[in-house]
Amino acid sequence: MNQLLKKIFGSRNERLLRQYQKTVDKINALEPTLQQLDDAALQAKTAEFRQRYAAGESLDQLLPEAFAVVREASRRVMGMRHFDVQLIGGMVLHHGKIAEMRTGEGKTLTATLAVYLNAIPATGVHVVTVNDYLAARDAEWMGKLYSFLGLSVGVILSQQPNEEKKAAYAADITYGTNNEFGFDYLRDNMEHQVGDRRQRQLIYAIVDEVDSILIDEARTPLIISGPAEDHTELYVKMNAVPPLLTPQTSEPKPTEPEPPGDYWVDEKGHQVHISEAGHEKAEQILANLGLLPDGASLYDPQNILLFHHLNAALRAHTLFHKDTHYVVQAGEVIIVDEFTGRLMPGRRWSDGLHQAIEAKEGAKIQAENQTLASITFQNYFRMYGKLAGMTGTADTEAYEFQEIYGLETVVIPTHKPIRRQDRQDQVYKSAREKYQAIIQDMKACFERGQPVLVGTTSIEQSELLSGMLRELNLPHEVLNAKQHAREAQIVAEAGRPKRITIATNMAGRGTDIVLGGNLEKQCAFVQADPNLIDEQKASKIETLRNEWQSLHDQVIAAGGLHIIGSERHESRRIDNQLRGRAGRQGDPGSSRFYLSMEDQLLRIFAGDRVRAIMERLKLPDGEPIEAGMVTRSIESAQRKVEARNFDIRKQLLEYDDVANDQRKVIYSQRNEILESENVREMIHHLRDGVFTVLFRTYVPAESMEEQWDLAALENILRTEWQLEVPLTASLTDEANLDDDNLLALVLTAAKEAYAAKVTQAGEAFTSFERALLLNTLDNHWREHLSALDHLRQGIHLRGYAQKNPKQEYKREAFELFANMLEAIKTDVIRIIMTIRIQHAEQLEQAEEQMEERAAQSREQAQYQHADADGEATPAAAEPKNQPVRNVVPKVGRNDPCPCGSGKKYKNCHGALA
């Protein structure tokens, strides 16, 4: 039935395209009229649109004229006229959907249409890119068009001064990276002055390379952290343990005896599991190293930290490999991005994993951190009133975009038909045979003058192929994390005849490979060369321009750009990104993936099935399988991995949704404090609330007089709150007083004591109260985030008690949050009621100290992009460790809680502890 309906009415995608085509016809009809306007009249259109919008016209009504104006302005300013398919892309972006446009179809230019239209209300449009280079490039490149039309453009970069950032956010259009937008949101909610905040309201964002940002990087929440306790010596000692343990040769089966060995490496789950024998052996080794007392167990509560460190050291030794997952440069361990192959300096794995790898490699071990603020990309981008995205590969993840972000994916047809030939995968028995086949394919392309781009999944692979090419004396370029400085130049020349370029994943490279070479880029490099004088530059540029057409024709005759994949990636989308480098704008091209039974994807997810096919066919050595059935089997394996990764991201989001609801409450409360001219009204409510709760602890509501404990209440008020309230005497004098009258006496006494302090301190008290509220809120929120981290790490164990871990997490997180709010109120009011003021200058000094501590915390902060698995990132000077001081006296479980609530410690703050 579905197929029949599709044949009659077309798919949802086709119906949308037909609908958008009608608007394209309207835009095209306006073109002759706009071409007759002079520049001044065309520029005046922006002011006209803003007036019409203010008068009540909607952006949808303005769309045809606005798009036509942008197209005409682009033709005049940049010499580029939007194609009809780009107009459709602009409409998709305006309507808050994802535009899937193939590589080379001009996504950057397409975005200008939706950006201009949504900049008309002057509420700010954010254009999100994957790195600082692309943000700065696009802001400068498209900024000419926006400036011509009277719009202001800003760009936010990492390490940028605060004043420049505020100016960039105040512009009509702001370019920046996903990390920087997210971190600025968190930073704004750590500031102590309204004027220090950077961002305006989050109204509309267009995300470039939307799949890379909202999917690949969505497994890694943004974290701002500060220095914590130092365990450097522990990492060094623990690094000696893994080499002394023996891995098991096969996976333990529940029904069979455990195989010999101390631990099992689960590559699929990316974990290490220690056997019973392994625990005993590890305990003996740790005892010998002086880390564990004789006879103690790793399962003792005080040794939980040791167990955590042992697990991190084992993972560092067995699952993370040099030149694949990280490189070591200048004594520092730098992560390699698994999706793009780029180095990520400053990014760190969390949970002690990075320090364990530093110990393994003999690098300097940097301090651990504690979380100050955190948010996932899912929850950050869902705060925008309207969100849109564009990429070359979104259709395979359309379900996730719809499920998580409510974003529909629209596949936009190419301007010219695709002529690329995607050949069947070739599967070999061994990696050696596969690499030899890749070399032969490259050699054949080189001999016929066809440029080749080889995509590899690791630096190790790219250097192996490079070594094999050097043995054959074949000239080539290697583009991986170690050569990123020359990236733009290598890509600009990758389309020239006989060029062989070996690259780690090409996702998000941001530069097209033009057949015959990217002429404009090559000319720009010549122009920027400081070793050439002007005459030499002019001569060289002229030579480049003269030879380009013949080189272009030569490459087309040879078959265009040929893509070779050295193995399939976990995600079909990354493979499609590599393929998409060839066949841009109707160019010819071809692609082929080479695989072996030793590849990780086949070995873990599809090995048995493909190996059975090979054995059935009785293929001789060196002979590959090339069949649609095998390709489908591999794609099925990729779907399994994609589904698993989707579950990881969804689970991260489900847990973060709990923290997100709480984050919204805390941040809105914080903003209310920041923006209030006077927080006195807030303090009155808090004070009345705190004393009412305290009073009801000793005088329960609707209770008999015999149940009241007024003596204890008077004592607590005197000792803990510095309040003298003669409740017993008042009740003796007036026997008809009820509990409400007594409560009124306490509240009045508290109010009078507070008023006396305000009178004595004057205006200084107001700013002190604001600083105190913010400081207390921030400190408790920081501790709460740490408590949530610990809760989440162990919550899965509730499953053994037949309880739903997610429901348990929600319930306990809510209890923690309620306790935190009560603790904030109590702490603020206790300080205000017990503080002794000799003169106003004391308050100013106290306020300055709080501000200094907050500023120091922000300065020492590290900005992490920390993974579900652990990836994390940040970039600030190494903070000095502060000594940990125990400021709370030791309290017995049954003693009164020091907070003054009147409850036993175990039923009050002891429960939280």
PDB file of N, CA, C and O in Angstrom, residues 42-43 46 69-78 80 82 108-113 116 138-151 153 173 175:
ATOM      1  N   LEU A  42      18.984  48.666  -4.280  1.00  0.00           N
ATOM      2  CA  LEU A  42      19.013  47.267  -3.841  1.00  0.00           C
ATOM      3  C   LEU A  42      19.361  47.183  -2.348  1.00  0.00           C
ATOM      4  O   LEU A  42      18.745  46.427  -1.593  1.00  0.00           O
ATOM      5  N   GLN A  43      20.320  48.015  -1.921  1.00  0.00           N
ATOM      6  CA  GLN A  43      20.724  48.014  -0.508  1.00  0.00           C
ATOM      7  C   GLN A  43      19.601  48.530   0.395  1.00  0.00           C
ATOM      8  O   GLN A  43      19.482  48.102   1.549  1.00  0.00           O
ATOM      9  N   THR A  46      16.827  46.184   2.549  1.00  0.00           N
ATOM     10  CA  THR A  46      16.923  45.636   3.918  1.00  0.00           C
ATOM     11  C   THR A  46      16.091  46.473   4.888  1.00  0.00           C
ATOM     12  O   THR A  46      15.305  45.935   5.682  1.00  0.00           O
ATOM     13  N   VAL A  69      16.506  39.322  -3.623  1.00  0.00           N
ATOM     14  CA  VAL A  69      17.463  40.398  -3.321  1.00  0.00           C
ATOM     15  C   VAL A  69      18.850  39.820  -3.039  1.00  0.00           C
ATOM     16  O   VAL A  69      19.867  40.313  -3.531  1.00  0.00           O
ATOM     17  N   VAL A  70      18.905  38.734  -2.244  1.00  0.00           N
ATOM     18  CA  VAL A  70      20.195  38.111  -1.925  1.00  0.00           C
ATOM     19  C   VAL A  70      20.847  37.569  -3.194  1.00  0.00           C
ATOM     20  O   VAL A  70      22.055  37.724  -3.400  1.00  0.00           O
ATOM     21  N   ARG A  71      20.049  36.935  -4.055  1.00  0.00           N
ATOM     22  CA  ARG A  71      20.623  36.370  -5.284  1.00  0.00           C
ATOM     23  C   ARG A  71      21.218  37.474  -6.152  1.00  0.00           C
ATOM     24  O   ARG A  71      22.331  37.338  -6.660  1.00  0.00           O
ATOM     25  N   GLU A  72      20.500  38.578  -6.288  1.00  0.00           N
ATOM     26  CA  GLU A  72      20.991  39.692  -7.133  1.00  0.00           C
ATOM     27  C   GLU A  72      22.230  40.331  -6.499  1.00  0.00           C
ATOM     28  O   GLU A  72      23.207  40.641  -7.197  1.00  0.00           O
ATOM     29  N   ALA A  73      22.209  40.510  -5.165  1.00  0.00           N
ATOM     30  CA  ALA A  73      23.369  41.102  -4.471  1.00  0.00           C
ATOM     31  C   ALA A  73      24.588  40.203  -4.608  1.00  0.00           C
ATOM     32  O   ALA A  73      25.710  40.671  -4.815  1.00  0.00           O
ATOM     33  N   SER A  74      24.386  38.885  -4.498  1.00  0.00           N
ATOM     34  CA  SER A  74      25.499  37.932  -4.612  1.00  0.00           C
ATOM     35  C   SER A  74      26.104  37.985  -6.017  1.00  0.00           C
ATOM     36  O   SER A  74      27.325  37.922  -6.187  1.00  0.00           O
ATOM     37  N   ARG A  75      25.243  38.113  -7.023  1.00  0.00           N
ATOM     38  CA  ARG A  75      25.741  38.197  -8.415  1.00  0.00           C
ATOM     39  C   ARG A  75      26.619  39.434  -8.596  1.00  0.00           C
ATOM     40  O   ARG A  75      27.666  39.387  -9.238  1.00  0.00           O
ATOM     41  N   ARG A  76      26.210  40.553  -7.967  1.00  0.00           N
ATOM     42  CA  ARG A  76      26.972  41.802  -8.121  1.00  0.00           C
ATOM     43  C   ARG A  76      28.254  41.813  -7.277  1.00  0.00           C
ATOM     44  O   ARG A  76      29.299  42.244  -7.741  1.00  0.00           O
ATOM     45  N   VAL A  77      28.137  41.351  -6.018  1.00  0.00           N
ATOM     46  CA  VAL A  77      29.270  41.479  -5.087  1.00  0.00           C
ATOM     47  C   VAL A  77      30.289  40.363  -5.260  1.00  0.00           C
ATOM     48  O   VAL A  77      31.496  40.587  -5.209  1.00  0.00           O
ATOM     49  N   MET A  78      29.801  39.126  -5.474  1.00  0.00           N
ATOM     50  CA  MET A  78      30.703  37.975  -5.458  1.00  0.00           C
ATOM     51  C   MET A  78      30.801  37.265  -6.804  1.00  0.00           C
ATOM     52  O   MET A  78      31.566  36.302  -6.942  1.00  0.00           O
ATOM     53  N   MET A  80      28.623  35.349  -8.052  1.00  0.00           N
ATOM     54  CA  MET A  80      28.008  34.014  -7.938  1.00  0.00           C
ATOM     55  C   MET A  80      26.493  34.169  -7.874  1.00  0.00           C
ATOM     56  O   MET A  80      25.984  34.885  -7.015  1.00  0.00           O
ATOM     57  N   HIS A  82      22.883  32.298  -7.285  1.00  0.00           N
ATOM     58  CA  HIS A  82      22.328  31.071  -6.693  1.00  0.00           C
ATOM     59  C   HIS A  82      21.583  30.246  -7.742  1.00  0.00           C
ATOM     60  O   HIS A  82      20.764  30.788  -8.500  1.00  0.00           O
ATOM     61  N   THR A 108      27.627  26.761   1.495  1.00  0.00           N
ATOM     62  CA  THR A 108      27.965  28.031   2.153  1.00  0.00           C
ATOM     63  C   THR A 108      27.167  29.179   1.547  1.00  0.00           C
ATOM     64  O   THR A 108      26.658  30.049   2.252  1.00  0.00           O
ATOM     65  N   LEU A 109      27.048  29.169   0.215  1.00  0.00           N
ATOM     66  CA  LEU A 109      26.285  30.226  -0.471  1.00  0.00           C
ATOM     67  C   LEU A 109      24.784  30.045  -0.222  1.00  0.00           C
ATOM     68  O   LEU A 109      24.049  31.023  -0.056  1.00  0.00           O
ATOM     69  N   THR A 110      24.325  28.789  -0.187  1.00  0.00           N
ATOM     70  CA  THR A 110      22.904  28.505   0.069  1.00  0.00           C
ATOM     71  C   THR A 110      22.461  29.110   1.400  1.00  0.00           C
ATOM     72  O   THR A 110      21.373  29.690   1.512  1.00  0.00           O
ATOM     73  N   ALA A 111      23.324  28.989   2.420  1.00  0.00           N
ATOM     74  CA  ALA A 111      22.976  29.462   3.771  1.00  0.00           C
ATOM     75  C   ALA A 111      22.703  30.963   3.799  1.00  0.00           C
ATOM     76  O   ALA A 111      21.917  31.434   4.628  1.00  0.00           O
ATOM     77  N   THR A 112      23.331  31.734   2.897  1.00  0.00           N
ATOM     78  CA  THR A 112      23.154  33.199   2.924  1.00  0.00           C
ATOM     79  C   THR A 112      21.686  33.597   2.779  1.00  0.00           C
ATOM     80  O   THR A 112      21.260  34.613   3.331  1.00  0.00           O
ATOM     81  N   LEU A 113      20.909  32.799   2.044  1.00  0.00           N
ATOM     82  CA  LEU A 113      19.496  33.123   1.812  1.00  0.00           C
ATOM     83  C   LEU A 113      18.710  33.098   3.126  1.00  0.00           C
ATOM     84  O   LEU A 113      18.034  34.066   3.488  1.00  0.00           O
ATOM     85  N   TYR A 116      20.068  35.763   5.762  1.00  0.00           N
ATOM     86  CA  TYR A 116      19.612  37.135   5.501  1.00  0.00           C
ATOM     87  C   TYR A 116      18.154  37.314   5.928  1.00  0.00           C
ATOM     88  O   TYR A 116      17.806  38.262   6.636  1.00  0.00           O
ATOM     89  N   ASP A 138      34.324  31.698   6.401  1.00  0.00           N
ATOM     90  CA  ASP A 138      32.960  31.959   5.926  1.00  0.00           C
ATOM     91  C   ASP A 138      32.484  33.353   6.320  1.00  0.00           C
ATOM     92  O   ASP A 138      31.762  34.010   5.565  1.00  0.00           O
ATOM     93  N   ALA A 139      32.878  33.812   7.531  1.00  0.00           N
ATOM     94  CA  ALA A 139      32.472  35.150   7.974  1.00  0.00           C
ATOM     95  C   ALA A 139      33.077  36.219   7.065  1.00  0.00           C
ATOM     96  O   ALA A 139      32.414  37.206   6.719  1.00  0.00           O
ATOM     97  N   GLU A 140      34.319  36.015   6.661  1.00  0.00           N
ATOM     98  CA  GLU A 140      34.972  37.002   5.781  1.00  0.00           C
ATOM     99  C   GLU A 140      34.423  36.909   4.360  1.00  0.00           C
ATOM    100  O   GLU A 140      34.120  37.912   3.722  1.00  0.00           O
ATOM    101  N   TRP A 141      34.267  35.661   3.880  1.00  0.00           N
ATOM    102  CA  TRP A 141      33.848  35.416   2.503  1.00  0.00           C
ATOM    103  C   TRP A 141      32.415  35.894   2.271  1.00  0.00           C
ATOM    104  O   TRP A 141      32.147  36.705   1.379  1.00  0.00           O
ATOM    105  N   MET A 142      31.479  35.435   3.090  1.00  0.00           N
ATOM    106  CA  MET A 142      30.067  35.811   2.930  1.00  0.00           C
ATOM    107  C   MET A 142      29.778  37.179   3.567  1.00  0.00           C
ATOM    108  O   MET A 142      28.751  37.788   3.285  1.00  0.00           O
ATOM    109  N   GLY A 143      30.703  37.648   4.414  1.00  0.00           N
ATOM    110  CA  GLY A 143      30.528  38.955   5.055  1.00  0.00           C
ATOM    111  C   GLY A 143      30.440  40.089   4.042  1.00  0.00           C
ATOM    112  O   GLY A 143      29.767  41.100   4.290  1.00  0.00           O
ATOM    113  N   LYS A 144      31.109  39.930   2.892  1.00  0.00           N
ATOM    114  CA  LYS A 144      31.051  40.973   1.837  1.00  0.00           C
ATOM    115  C   LYS A 144      29.611  41.157   1.364  1.00  0.00           C
ATOM    116  O   LYS A 144      29.149  42.276   1.155  1.00  0.00           O
ATOM    117  N   LEU A 145      28.915  40.023   1.195  1.00  0.00           N
ATOM    118  CA  LEU A 145      27.519  40.064   0.736  1.00  0.00           C
ATOM    119  C   LEU A 145      26.624  40.704   1.798  1.00  0.00           C
ATOM    120  O   LEU A 145      25.815  41.595   1.505  1.00  0.00           O
ATOM    121  N   TYR A 146      26.790  40.280   3.069  1.00  0.00           N
ATOM    122  CA  TYR A 146      25.948  40.819   4.137  1.00  0.00           C
ATOM    123  C   TYR A 146      26.206  42.319   4.340  1.00  0.00           C
ATOM    124  O   TYR A 146      25.272  43.084   4.561  1.00  0.00           O
ATOM    125  N   SER A 147      27.478  42.702   4.284  1.00  0.00           N
ATOM    126  CA  SER A 147      27.825  44.129   4.474  1.00  0.00           C
ATOM    127  C   SER A 147      27.195  44.978   3.377  1.00  0.00           C
ATOM    128  O   SER A 147      26.695  46.077   3.635  1.00  0.00           O
ATOM    129  N   PHE A 148      27.222  44.469   2.149  1.00  0.00           N
ATOM    130  CA  PHE A 148      26.611  45.181   1.023  1.00  0.00           C
ATOM    131  C   PHE A 148      25.129  45.431   1.299  1.00  0.00           C
ATOM    132  O   PHE A 148      24.587  46.490   0.969  1.00  0.00           O
ATOM    133  N   LEU A 149      24.477  44.442   1.946  1.00  0.00           N
ATOM    134  CA  LEU A 149      23.036  44.551   2.222  1.00  0.00           C
ATOM    135  C   LEU A 149      22.748  45.226   3.573  1.00  0.00           C
ATOM    136  O   LEU A 149      21.618  45.230   4.041  1.00  0.00           O
ATOM    137  N   GLY A 150      23.808  45.758   4.219  1.00  0.00           N
ATOM    138  CA  GLY A 150      23.598  46.552   5.436  1.00  0.00           C
ATOM    139  C   GLY A 150      23.474  45.771   6.717  1.00  0.00           C
ATOM    140  O   GLY A 150      22.948  46.269   7.709  1.00  0.00           O
ATOM    141  N   LEU A 151      23.956  44.518   6.715  1.00  0.00           N
ATOM    142  CA  LEU A 151      23.909  43.707   7.931  1.00  0.00           C
ATOM    143  C   LEU A 151      25.309  43.614   8.545  1.00  0.00           C
ATOM    144  O   LEU A 151      26.304  43.593   7.829  1.00  0.00           O
ATOM    145  N   VAL A 153      28.297  41.606  10.721  1.00  0.00           N
ATOM    146  CA  VAL A 153      28.743  40.221  10.853  1.00  0.00           C
ATOM    147  C   VAL A 153      29.812  40.138  11.941  1.00  0.00           C
ATOM    148  O   VAL A 153      30.722  40.969  11.984  1.00  0.00           O
ATOM    149  N   ILE A 173      24.582  38.816  12.438  1.00  0.00           N
ATOM    150  CA  ILE A 173      24.948  37.435  12.087  1.00  0.00           C
ATOM    151  C   ILE A 173      26.251  37.101  12.816  1.00  0.00           C
ATOM    152  O   ILE A 173      27.205  37.871  12.757  1.00  0.00           O
ATOM    153  N   TYR A 175      29.182  34.093  13.339  1.00  0.00           N
ATOM    154  CA  TYR A 175      29.782  32.813  12.963  1.00  0.00           C
ATOM    155  C   TYR A 175      30.624  32.298  14.124  1.00  0.00           C
ATOM    156  O   TYR A 175      31.247  33.088  14.848  1.00  0.00           O
TER     157      TYR A 175
END
